CSV table of C-alpha atoms in Angstrom, one decimal:
chain,number,residue,atom,x,y,z
A,39,MET,CA,0.0,0.0,0.0
A,40,ASN,CA,1.4,3.3,-1.1
A,41,LEU,CA,1.0,6.2,1.3
A,42,PRO,CA,0.5,9.8,0.0
A,43,LEU,CA,3.7,11.9,-0.1
A,44,PRO,CA,2.5,14.6,2.3
A,45,PHE,CA,1.5,12.0,4.9
A,46,CYS,CA,4.9,10.3,4.6
A,47,SER,CA,6.7,13.6,5.2
A,48,ILE,CA,4.6,14.3,8.3
A,49,ALA,CA,5.3,10.7,9.6
A,50,LEU,CA,9.1,11.1,9.0
A,51,ILE,CA,9.2,14.4,10.9
A,52,ALA,CA,7.2,12.9,13.8
A,53,PHE,CA,9.6,9.9,13.8
A,54,LEU,CA,12.7,12.1,14.0
A,55,PHE,CA,11.1,14.2,16.8
A,56,LEU,CA,10.3,11.1,18.7
A,57,HIS,CA,13.9,9.7,18.3
A,58,HIS,CA,15.4,13.0,19.5
A,59,HIS,CA,13.2,13.0,22.6
A,60,VAL,CA,14.2,9.4,23.4
A,61,LEU,CA,17.9,10.3,23.2
A,62,ALA,CA,17.4,13.2,25.4
A,63,ALA,CA,15.6,11.1,28.0
A,64,SER,CA,18.4,8.5,28.0
A,65,HIS,CA,20.8,10.9,29.8
A,66,PHE,CA,18.5,11.0,32.8
A,67,GLU,CA,17.2,7.5,32.9
A,68,GLY,CA,20.6,5.7,32.6
A,69,PHE,CA,20.1,4.4,29.1
A,70,ASP,CA,23.1,4.2,26.8
A,71,ALA,CA,22.8,6.1,23.6
A,72,GLU,CA,22.8,3.2,21.3
A,73,ASP,CA,21.1,4.9,18.4
A,74,ASP,CA,23.7,7.6,17.9
A,75,GLU,CA,23.8,6.8,14.2
A,76,PHE,CA,20.6,8.7,13.6
A,77,SER,CA,21.0,12.4,13.2
A,78,ASP,CA,18.6,15.3,12.7
A,79,ASP,CA,19.5,15.4,9.1
A,80,SER,CA,18.3,12.4,7.2
A,81,THR,CA,20.6,13.2,4.3
A,82,GLU,CA,23.8,13.1,6.4
A,83,LEU,CA,22.6,9.8,8.0
A,84,HIS,CA,22.1,8.3,4.5
A,85,HIS,CA,25.6,9.3,3.2
A,86,SER,CA,27.8,9.0,6.3
A,87,LEU,CA,26.7,5.9,8.2
A,88,ARG,CA,27.3,2.4,7.2
A,89,PRO,CA,24.1,0.4,6.8
A,90,PRO,CA,23.2,-1.2,10.2
A,91,LEU,CA,22.2,-4.7,10.6
A,92,ILE,CA,18.7,-5.7,11.4
A,93,THR,CA,18.2,-8.4,14.0
A,94,GLN,CA,15.2,-10.6,14.1
A,95,SER,CA,13.2,-11.0,17.3
A,96,GLN,CA,13.6,-14.3,19.1
A,97,SER,CA,10.2,-14.1,20.7
A,98,THR,CA,8.0,-17.2,20.1
A,99,VAL,CA,4.8,-15.2,20.6
A,100,PRO,CA,3.8,-13.6,17.3
A,101,ASP,CA,3.3,-9.9,17.4
A,102,PRO,CA,0.0,-8.7,16.1
A,103,GLU,CA,-0.2,-7.5,12.5
A,104,PRO,CA,0.7,-3.9,12.1
A,105,SER,CA,-2.2,-1.6,11.9
A,106,SER,CA,-3.2,-0.5,8.5
A,107,GLU,CA,-4.3,2.8,9.8
A,108,PRO,CA,-1.3,5.0,10.1
A,109,ASP,CA,-3.2,7.7,12.0
A,110,SER,CA,-3.4,5.5,15.1
A,111,LYS,CA,0.4,5.7,15.6
A,112,SER,CA,1.2,9.0,13.9
A,113,ASP,CA,1.2,10.9,17.1
A,114,PRO,CA,2.5,8.9,20.0
A,115,SER,CA,2.3,10.4,23.5
A,116,PRO,CA,5.5,11.5,25.2
A,117,THR,CA,5.1,9.2,28.1
A,118,GLN,CA,4.9,6.2,25.8
A,119,THR,CA,8.0,7.2,23.9
A,120,THR,CA,10.1,7.7,26.9
A,121,SER,CA,9.3,4.3,28.3
A,122,LYS,CA,10.6,2.6,25.2
A,123,LYS,CA,14.2,1.5,25.0
A,124,PRO,CA,16.3,2.7,22.0
A,125,SER,CA,16.9,-0.9,21.0
A,126,SER,CA,13.2,-1.6,20.7
A,127,THR,CA,12.2,1.5,18.8
A,128,SER,CA,9.3,0.8,16.4
A,129,PHE,CA,9.8,1.4,12.7
A,130,ASP,CA,6.1,1.5,11.7
A,131,PHE,CA,6.7,4.4,9.4
A,132,TRP,CA,9.5,2.7,7.4
A,133,ASP,CA,10.0,4.2,4.0
A,134,GLU,CA,11.9,1.8,1.7
A,135,ASP,CA,12.4,4.6,-0.8
A,136,GLU,CA,14.1,6.9,1.8
A,137,PHE,CA,16.8,4.3,2.9
A,138,GLU,CA,18.3,2.2,0.2
A,139,GLY,CA,20.8,-0.6,0.4
A,140,LEU,CA,19.4,-2.2,3.5
A,141,PRO,CA,19.1,-6.1,3.5
A,142,GLU,CA,15.4,-6.7,3.2
A,143,ASP,CA,15.5,-10.4,3.9
A,144,GLU,CA,16.5,-9.8,7.5
A,145,GLN,CA,13.6,-7.4,8.2
A,146,THR,CA,10.7,-8.6,10.2
A,147,GLU,CA,7.2,-7.7,9.7
A,148,ASP,CA,6.7,-6.9,13.4
A,149,SER,CA,9.4,-4.4,14.3
A,150,PRO,CA,12.6,-4.0,12.3
A,151,ILE,CA,15.3,-3.0,14.8
A,152,THR,CA,18.5,-1.5,13.8
A,153,THR,CA,21.7,-1.8,15.8
A,154,SER,CA,24.5,0.6,16.1
A,155,PRO,CA,28.0,-0.4,15.1
A,156,SER,CA,29.0,-0.3,18.7
A,157,GLU,CA,26.7,-3.2,19.3
A,158,HIS,CA,28.8,-5.4,16.9
A,159,LEU,CA,31.8,-5.1,19.3
A,160,THR,CA,31.8,-7.7,21.9
A,161,PRO,CA,31.3,-5.8,25.2
A,162,ASP,CA,33.4,-6.7,28.1
A,163,PRO,CA,31.3,-8.8,30.4
A,164,GLU,CA,30.9,-7.4,33.8
A,165,PRO,CA,32.7,-9.6,36.3
A,166,THR,CA,29.9,-11.0,38.4
A,167,SER,CA,32.3,-12.9,40.6
A,168,GLU,CA,36.1,-13.0,40.7
A,169,SER,CA,37.9,-16.2,40.0
A,170,PRO,CA,39.1,-18.1,43.1
A,171,ASP,CA,42.7,-17.0,42.4
A,172,LEU,CA,41.6,-13.4,42.6
A,173,ASP,CA,39.3,-13.8,45.6
A,174,VAL,CA,42.2,-15.0,47.8
A,175,PRO,CA,45.0,-12.4,48.0
A,176,THR,CA,48.5,-13.5,47.2
A,177,LYS,CA,50.1,-14.6,50.5
A,178,LYS,CA,52.9,-16.7,51.5
A,179,LYS,CA,52.0,-20.1,52.7
A,180,LEU,CA,52.6,-21.1,56.3
A,181,SER,CA,55.4,-23.4,55.2
A,182,SER,CA,57.4,-20.5,53.9
A,183,TYR,CA,57.7,-19.2,57.5
A,184,THR,CA,58.9,-22.5,59.0
A,185,VAL,CA,62.5,-21.3,59.5
A,186,GLU,CA,61.4,-18.1,61.1
A,187,ILE,CA,58.9,-19.8,63.4
A,188,VAL,CA,61.5,-22.3,64.5
A,189,CYS,CA,64.1,-19.6,65.2
A,190,VAL,CA,61.7,-17.5,67.2
A,191,SER,CA,60.5,-20.5,69.2
A,192,ILE,CA,64.1,-21.5,70.1
A,193,LEU,CA,64.9,-17.9,71.1
A,194,ILE,CA,61.9,-17.7,73.3
A,195,ALA,CA,62.7,-21.1,74.9
A,196,TYR,CA,66.3,-20.0,75.5
A,197,LEU,CA,65.2,-16.8,77.2
A,198,ILE,CA,62.7,-18.5,79.4
A,199,ASN,CA,65.2,-21.2,80.3
A,200,TYR,CA,67.9,-18.6,81.0
A,201,PHE,CA,65.9,-16.8,83.6
A,202,THR,CA,64.4,-19.9,85.2
A,203,GLY,CA,67.7,-21.7,85.3
A,204,ARG,CA,69.5,-18.7,86.9
A,205,ARG,CA,66.8,-18.5,89.5
A,206,GLU,CA,67.2,-22.2,90.3
A,207,ASN,CA,70.9,-21.9,90.8
A,208,GLU,CA,70.5,-18.8,93.0
A,209,ASN,CA,67.9,-20.5,95.2
A,210,LEU,CA,70.2,-23.6,95.6
A,211,ALA,CA,73.2,-21.4,96.6
A,212,LEU,CA,71.1,-19.4,99.0
A,213,SER,CA,69.7,-22.5,100.5
A,214,TRP,CA,73.2,-23.9,101.3
A,215,ALA,CA,74.3,-20.5,102.7
A,216,SER,CA,71.3,-20.2,105.0
A,217,LYS,CA,71.9,-23.8,106.2
A,218,PHE,CA,75.6,-23.6,106.9
A,219,GLY,CA,76.6,-19.9,107.0
A,220,LEU,CA,74.0,-18.2,109.3
A,221,LYS,CA,73.9,-17.9,113.0
A,222,ASP,CA,74.3,-21.1,115.1
A,223,THR,CA,75.5,-23.1,112.1
A,224,ILE,CA,78.7,-25.1,111.7
A,225,PHE,CA,80.8,-22.4,110.1
A,226,GLU,CA,79.5,-19.6,112.4
A,227,LYS,CA,80.6,-21.7,115.4
A,228,ASN,CA,84.0,-22.6,114.0
A,229,PHE,CA,85.1,-19.3,112.2
A,230,SER,CA,85.1,-15.7,113.4
A,231,PHE,CA,84.5,-14.0,110.0
A,232,LEU,CA,82.1,-15.2,107.4
A,233,GLY,CA,81.4,-13.7,104.0
A,234,VAL,CA,83.4,-12.2,101.1
A,235,GLY,CA,83.6,-8.6,102.4
A,236,GLU,CA,84.5,-6.6,105.5
A,237,GLY,CA,82.0,-5.8,108.1
A,238,GLU,CA,78.9,-7.4,109.5
A,239,ASP,CA,76.7,-6.6,106.5
A,240,SER,CA,79.0,-8.2,104.0
A,241,PRO,CA,77.4,-10.8,101.7
A,242,LEU,CA,77.9,-14.4,102.4
A,243,LEU,CA,78.2,-15.4,98.8
A,244,LEU,CA,80.1,-14.0,95.9
A,245,LYS,CA,78.6,-14.7,92.5
A,246,GLU,CA,81.4,-15.2,90.0
A,247,ALA,CA,79.2,-16.6,87.2
A,248,THR,CA,75.6,-17.7,86.7
A,249,ASN,CA,76.5,-21.1,88.0
A,250,VAL,CA,79.5,-20.4,90.2
A,251,PHE,CA,79.2,-19.1,93.8
A,252,LYS,CA,82.0,-18.6,96.4
A,253,PHE,CA,81.9,-18.5,100.2
A,254,TYR,CA,84.8,-17.4,102.4
A,255,ALA,CA,85.5,-18.0,106.1
A,256,SER,CA,88.5,-17.1,108.3
A,257,GLY,CA,89.5,-16.6,111.9
A,258,ARG,CA,90.3,-20.1,113.1
A,259,ARG,CA,93.4,-21.7,114.6
A,260,PHE,CA,95.6,-23.9,112.5
A,261,CYS,CA,94.5,-22.3,109.2
A,262,HIS,CA,94.5,-19.1,107.3
A,263,GLY,CA,91.0,-19.5,106.0
A,264,LEU,CA,88.5,-21.5,104.1
A,265,LEU,CA,87.2,-21.0,100.5
A,266,ALA,CA,84.1,-22.9,99.3
A,267,THR,CA,83.3,-22.9,95.6
A,268,MET,CA,79.9,-24.1,94.4
A,269,GLU,CA,80.0,-25.2,90.8
A,270,LEU,CA,76.3,-25.8,89.8
A,271,LYS,CA,74.8,-27.2,86.6
A,272,SER,CA,74.5,-24.7,83.8
A,273,ARG,CA,70.7,-24.6,84.1
A,274,HIS,CA,70.6,-21.2,82.4
A,275,ASP,CA,72.1,-22.7,79.2
A,276,LEU,CA,69.4,-24.6,77.2
A,277,ILE,CA,72.0,-26.7,75.4
A,278,SER,CA,73.7,-27.7,78.6
A,279,ARG,CA,70.4,-28.6,80.1
A,280,LEU,CA,69.5,-30.8,77.2
A,281,PHE,CA,73.0,-32.4,77.4
A,282,ASN,CA,72.6,-33.1,81.1
A,283,CYS,CA,69.4,-34.9,80.3
A,284,VAL,CA,71.5,-37.4,78.3
A,285,VAL,CA,74.6,-37.3,80.4
A,286,PRO,CA,73.6,-36.6,84.0
A,287,CYS,CA,75.9,-34.5,86.2
A,288,LYS,CA,75.8,-33.2,89.7
A,289,ASP,CA,76.0,-29.9,91.5
A,290,GLU,CA,79.3,-29.9,93.3
A,291,ILE,CA,80.9,-27.9,96.2
A,292,SER,CA,84.6,-27.9,96.9
A,293,PHE,CA,86.4,-26.6,100.1
A,294,GLU,CA,89.9,-25.4,100.2
A,295,VAL,CA,91.4,-25.0,103.7
A,296,TYR,CA,94.8,-23.1,103.7
A,297,MET,CA,96.8,-24.6,106.6
A,298,ASN,CA,99.5,-22.8,108.5
A,299,ASP,CA,103.0,-23.9,107.4
A,300,GLU,CA,104.3,-24.5,110.9
A,301,VAL,CA,101.4,-26.7,112.1
A,302,MET,CA,101.0,-29.2,109.3
A,303,ASP,CA,103.4,-32.1,109.3
A,304,HIS,CA,104.4,-34.3,106.3
A,305,VAL,CA,101.0,-35.7,105.3
A,306,VAL,CA,99.9,-37.0,101.9
A,307,PHE,CA,96.5,-38.6,102.2
A,308,ALA,CA,93.4,-39.0,100.1
A,309,VAL,CA,90.0,-40.8,100.3
A,310,ALA,CA,87.7,-41.1,97.3
A,311,ARG,CA,85.4,-43.5,95.5
A,312,LYS,CA,87.3,-46.2,93.8
A,313,LYS,CA,87.0,-44.9,90.3
A,314,ALA,CA,87.8,-41.3,91.3
A,315,ALA,CA,90.7,-42.6,93.5
A,316,LYS,CA,92.4,-44.2,90.5
A,317,MET,CA,92.1,-41.1,88.4
A,318,MET,CA,93.5,-39.0,91.3
A,319,HIS,CA,96.4,-41.3,91.7
A,320,LYS,CA,97.3,-41.0,88.0
A,321,GLU,CA,96.7,-37.3,87.6
A,322,LEU,CA,97.8,-35.6,90.8
A,323,ARG,CA,101.5,-35.3,91.1
A,324,ASP,CA,101.9,-35.4,94.9
A,325,LEU,CA,99.8,-38.6,95.1
A,326,GLN,CA,101.7,-40.1,92.2
A,327,ARG,CA,105.1,-39.3,93.7
A,328,PHE,CA,104.5,-39.9,97.4
A,329,GLY,CA,101.3,-41.9,97.8
A,330,GLY,CA,100.1,-45.4,97.1
A,331,MET,CA,96.9,-47.5,97.5
A,332,VAL,CA,96.5,-48.7,101.1
A,333,PRO,CA,94.7,-52.0,101.6
A,334,ALA,CA,92.4,-52.6,104.5
A,335,PRO,CA,94.3,-53.6,107.6
A,336,GLY,CA,93.3,-56.6,109.5
A,337,GLY,CA,91.8,-56.6,112.9
A,338,ARG,CA,90.2,-53.1,112.8
A,339,LYS,CA,87.3,-51.3,111.1
A,340,TRP,CA,87.9,-49.7,107.8
A,341,VAL,CA,86.2,-47.6,105.3
A,342,SER,CA,83.3,-48.8,103.1
A,343,GLU,CA,84.0,-51.1,100.2
A,344,GLU,CA,83.0,-48.3,97.8
A,345,LEU,CA,86.0,-46.2,98.9
A,346,SER,CA,89.7,-46.3,98.4
A,347,VAL,CA,92.5,-44.9,100.5
A,348,ILE,CA,95.7,-43.4,99.1
A,349,SER,CA,98.5,-42.5,101.6
A,350,GLU,CA,102.2,-42.0,101.9
A,351,SER,CA,102.4,-44.5,104.7
A,352,LYS,CA,100.1,-46.9,106.5
A,353,GLU,CA,100.7,-45.0,109.7
A,354,VAL,CA,99.3,-41.8,108.3
A,355,ALA,CA,96.3,-43.7,106.8
A,356,GLY,CA,95.5,-45.4,110.2
A,357,ASP,CA,95.8,-42.1,112.0
A,358,MET,CA,93.5,-40.2,109.6
A,359,ILE,CA,90.8,-42.9,109.5
A,360,THR,CA,89.6,-42.7,113.1
A,361,ASP,CA,86.6,-44.4,114.7
A,362,VAL,CA,84.8,-41.1,114.8
A,363,VAL,CA,84.8,-40.6,111.1
A,364,LEU,CA,84.0,-44.3,110.5
A,365,ASP,CA,80.9,-44.0,112.7
A,366,GLN,CA,79.8,-40.7,111.2
A,367,VAL,CA,80.4,-41.1,107.5
A,368,PHE,CA,83.0,-43.7,106.2
A,369,GLY,CA,81.7,-46.9,107.8
A,370,ASP,CA,79.7,-49.4,105.9
A,371,LYS,CA,76.4,-48.6,107.5
A,372,SER,CA,77.0,-44.8,107.9
A,373,PHE,CA,78.3,-44.3,104.4
A,374,GLU,CA,75.3,-46.0,102.9
A,375,LYS,CA,73.0,-43.5,104.7
A,376,PHE,CA,75.1,-40.3,104.8
A,377,GLY,CA,77.8,-40.8,102.3
A,378,LYS,CA,75.8,-40.6,99.1
A,379,TYR,CA,77.0,-37.0,98.5
A,380,PHE,CA,80.7,-37.7,99.2
A,381,ILE,CA,83.1,-37.4,96.3
A,382,SER,CA,86.7,-37.1,97.7
A,383,MET,CA,89.0,-35.5,100.2
A,384,HIS,CA,92.7,-34.8,99.8
A,385,PHE,CA,95.3,-33.6,102.3
A,386,SER,CA,98.8,-32.7,101.2
A,387,ASP,CA,101.8,-30.6,102.1
A,388,GLN,CA,103.3,-31.0,98.6
A,389,LEU,CA,100.7,-29.3,96.4
A,390,PRO,CA,101.9,-27.1,93.6
A,391,GLY,CA,101.2,-23.4,93.7
A,392,LYS,CA,101.4,-20.6,96.3
A,393,HIS,CA,99.7,-22.6,99.1
A,394,ARG,CA,101.4,-25.9,99.4
A,395,LYS,CA,99.7,-27.2,102.6
A,396,MET,CA,96.0,-27.5,102.0
A,397,LEU,CA,93.0,-29.7,102.9
A,398,LEU,CA,90.7,-30.3,99.9
A,399,PHE,CA,87.1,-31.6,100.2
A,400,LYS,CA,84.7,-32.2,97.4
A,401,PHE,CA,81.0,-33.0,97.9
A,402,ALA,CA,77.9,-33.2,95.8
A,403,LEU,CA,75.1,-30.8,96.6
A,404,PRO,CA,71.6,-32.1,97.2
A,405,ASP,CA,68.5,-30.1,96.2
A,406,ALA,CA,67.4,-27.2,98.3
A,407,LYS,CA,64.9,-29.3,100.3
A,408,HIS,CA,67.5,-31.9,101.4
A,409,MET,CA,70.4,-29.8,102.7
A,410,ASP,CA,70.3,-31.6,106.0
A,411,ASP,CA,71.7,-34.8,104.3
A,412,MET,CA,75.2,-33.2,104.0
A,413,VAL,CA,75.5,-31.9,107.6
A,414,ARG,CA,77.8,-34.8,108.6
A,415,LEU,CA,80.0,-34.3,105.5
A,416,VAL,CA,80.4,-30.6,106.2
A,417,ALA,CA,81.2,-31.4,109.9
A,418,LEU,CA,84.3,-33.3,108.6
A,419,ILE,CA,86.0,-30.0,107.7
A,420,PRO,CA,86.5,-28.5,111.2
A,421,TYR,CA,87.2,-32.0,112.5
A,422,TYR,CA,90.1,-32.6,110.2
A,423,ILE,CA,91.4,-29.0,110.6
A,424,ASP,CA,92.0,-29.7,114.3
A,425,LEU,CA,93.2,-33.3,113.6
A,426,ILE,CA,95.9,-32.2,111.1
A,427,GLY,CA,96.9,-29.2,113.1
A,428,ARG,CA,97.7,-31.4,116.2
A,429,TYR,CA,99.0,-34.4,114.3
A,430,LYS,CA,102.7,-35.3,114.5
A,431,LEU,CA,104.5,-38.2,112.8
A,432,SER,CA,106.6,-40.7,114.6
A,433,SER,CA,110.3,-40.5,114.2
A,434,GLN,CA,110.5,-43.5,112.0
A,435,ALA,CA,107.8,-42.2,109.7
A,436,ARG,CA,109.3,-38.8,109.8
A,437,ASN,CA,112.7,-40.0,108.6
A,438,LYS,CA,111.0,-41.9,105.8
A,439,THR,CA,109.0,-38.9,104.7
A,440,ASP,CA,112.1,-36.6,105.0
A,441,GLY,CA,114.1,-38.8,102.7
A,442,ALA,CA,111.3,-38.9,100.2
A,443,ARG,CA,110.9,-35.1,100.2
A,444,GLN,CA,114.7,-34.6,99.8
A,445,LYS,CA,114.7,-36.9,96.8
A,446,ALA,CA,111.7,-35.1,95.4
A,447,ALA,CA,113.4,-31.8,96.0
A,448,GLN,CA,116.5,-33.0,94.1
A,449,GLU,CA,114.4,-34.3,91.2
A,450,ALA,CA,112.5,-30.9,91.1
A,451,TYR,CA,115.9,-29.1,91.1
A,452,LYS,CA,117.1,-31.3,88.2
A,453,GLU,CA,113.9,-30.6,86.3
A,454,LEU,CA,114.3,-26.9,86.8
A,455,GLU,CA,117.9,-27.0,85.7
A,456,ASN,CA,117.0,-29.0,82.6
A,457,VAL,CA,114.3,-26.4,81.8
A,458,ARG,CA,116.8,-23.6,82.3
A,459,GLN,CA,119.4,-25.3,80.0
A,460,GLU,CA,116.8,-25.8,77.4
A,461,ALA,CA,115.9,-22.2,77.5
A,462,ILE,CA,119.6,-21.2,77.1
A,463,GLN,CA,120.1,-23.5,74.2
A,464,ARG,CA,116.9,-22.2,72.6
A,465,LYS,CA,118.1,-18.6,72.9
A,466,LYS,CA,121.5,-19.5,71.4
A,467,ALA,CA,119.9,-21.2,68.5
A,468,GLU,CA,117.6,-18.2,67.9
A,469,LYS,CA,120.6,-15.8,68.0
A,470,LYS,CA,122.6,-18.0,65.6
A,471,LYS,CA,119.7,-18.1,63.2
A,472,LEU,CA,119.4,-14.3,63.3
A,473,LEU,CA,123.2,-13.9,62.5
A,474,GLU,CA,122.9,-16.3,59.6
A,475,GLU,CA,120.0,-14.4,58.2
A,476,ALA,CA,121.9,-11.1,58.6
A,477,GLU,CA,125.0,-12.6,56.8
A,478,ALA,CA,122.9,-13.8,53.9
A,479,LYS,CA,121.8,-10.2,53.3
A,480,LEU,CA,125.4,-8.8,53.3
A,481,SER,CA,127.2,-8.1,50.0
A,482,ALA,CA,130.4,-9.8,48.9
A,483,GLU,CA,132.6,-6.9,50.0
A,484,ALA,CA,131.1,-6.8,53.4
A,485,LEU,CA,131.6,-10.6,53.8
A,486,ARG,CA,135.3,-10.3,52.8
A,487,LYS,CA,135.8,-7.5,55.4
A,488,LYS,CA,134.1,-9.6,58.0
A,489,GLU,CA,136.2,-12.7,57.3
A,490,ALA,CA,139.4,-10.7,57.4
A,491,LYS,CA,138.4,-9.3,60.8
A,492,GLU,CA,137.5,-12.7,62.0
A,493,ARG,CA,141.0,-14.1,60.9
A,494,ALA,CA,142.8,-11.3,62.6
A,495,ARG,CA,140.9,-12.0,65.8
A,496,GLN,CA,141.7,-15.7,65.6
A,497,MET,CA,145.5,-14.9,65.0
A,498,LYS,CA,145.6,-12.5,67.9
A,499,LYS,CA,144.0,-15.1,70.1
A,500,SER,CA,146.5,-17.8,69.0
A,501,MET,CA,149.6,-15.7,69.7
A,502,PRO,CA,151.5,-16.4,73.0
A,503,LYS,CA,151.0,-13.9,75.7
A,504,VAL,CA,154.2,-12.0,76.7
A,505,LYS,CA,154.4,-10.6,80.1
A,506,MET,CA,156.3,-7.3,80.3
A,507,SER,CA,158.2,-6.5,83.5
A,508,ARG,CA,160.0,-3.3,84.4
A,509,GLY,CA,163.7,-3.6,85.0
A,510,HIS,CA,165.5,-2.3,88.1
């Protein structure tokens, strides 16, 4: 059906006006201007734009036949036009003569829809949900921090062990001092001055290290003083603590009693557990030179089978092992009950060093709650100070010990002389070496002069000496 020309012109103008109104409304209602290819001038649209494609509707419900009366849609209301999307704009007033070159086979009878060139481009899909790799931020896994976690854990464990171990050692040392160094205790009754300083307020213990504590006492007859050294386990060191779990060791305390030179006679004597006694006899020079293992004498009580006695003579051993110490500590029954913390004791007047006459005691320390178990061991110290201070050898034993000490003194002198001669020879060899090195650096002329000088000196030395006398 061919429409009149005036009516077609009016329909085209109305269509352009409707399209311009829809584009203006899209800026306010959020629509994208998808129909930008239409312009106000139909001639420019025809010559400048590429022919758009027409898509067919996928709806299964057939649209009603377009009305044959163009008057019914010639003047659509503004509200109706604004509600329509640009992509579904109706082309009821399509003029095939106005637009040429469009594919007619793709047009639908219902509503031919044109698409803008921008619609042919594949739009970027809006990411509805990120991929799992993007949802989880990039982080290091826990396994990558294994080294750091282990190092920090070891450091924290070391610090905790350091403070707790130091506190344990301090408590153990203070427990011993409060048991044996305060008022009405063994050392307070036997010594006039206790502590490491001067005055009544001086501390009893001197802390030399985290596991080393010292106690000093003086003011007693027969001796200059007493020095006790506590060498405790290295509880503050984590590695040492772990090592002690595999190889157990004990807390030890050693006593050094410095005897007066005029009161201590010739005595070399030691008592220790059998294994320790063998080591002492091999390592300690005075025991190796003067002492020997003493067997148990017949007809009298002797020390426990767990102990060995080393002495210069049987007389000294018999005088040192009295019935009192056997009943208190060294007997079979008493040692089983009270001797579990005993390690060794060693008396000698031939010790190397500044103080040659000393009494040495070494005990193991119990824990802080069982300090009473070593009371009898500590009581041996003042007992043997008085016993050694009053002890005198018999004339026969004295002659034997004097001969042994003279022989030892001669051997010591020979050793010192040998050492002195070795030092002299070493000095001569070094001097000769230096002279040879100096001669090697001299020139040939200097060597000739030196040789001539040496020959003249030798000739002068070989000439007979003439004694000149004045005539009368």
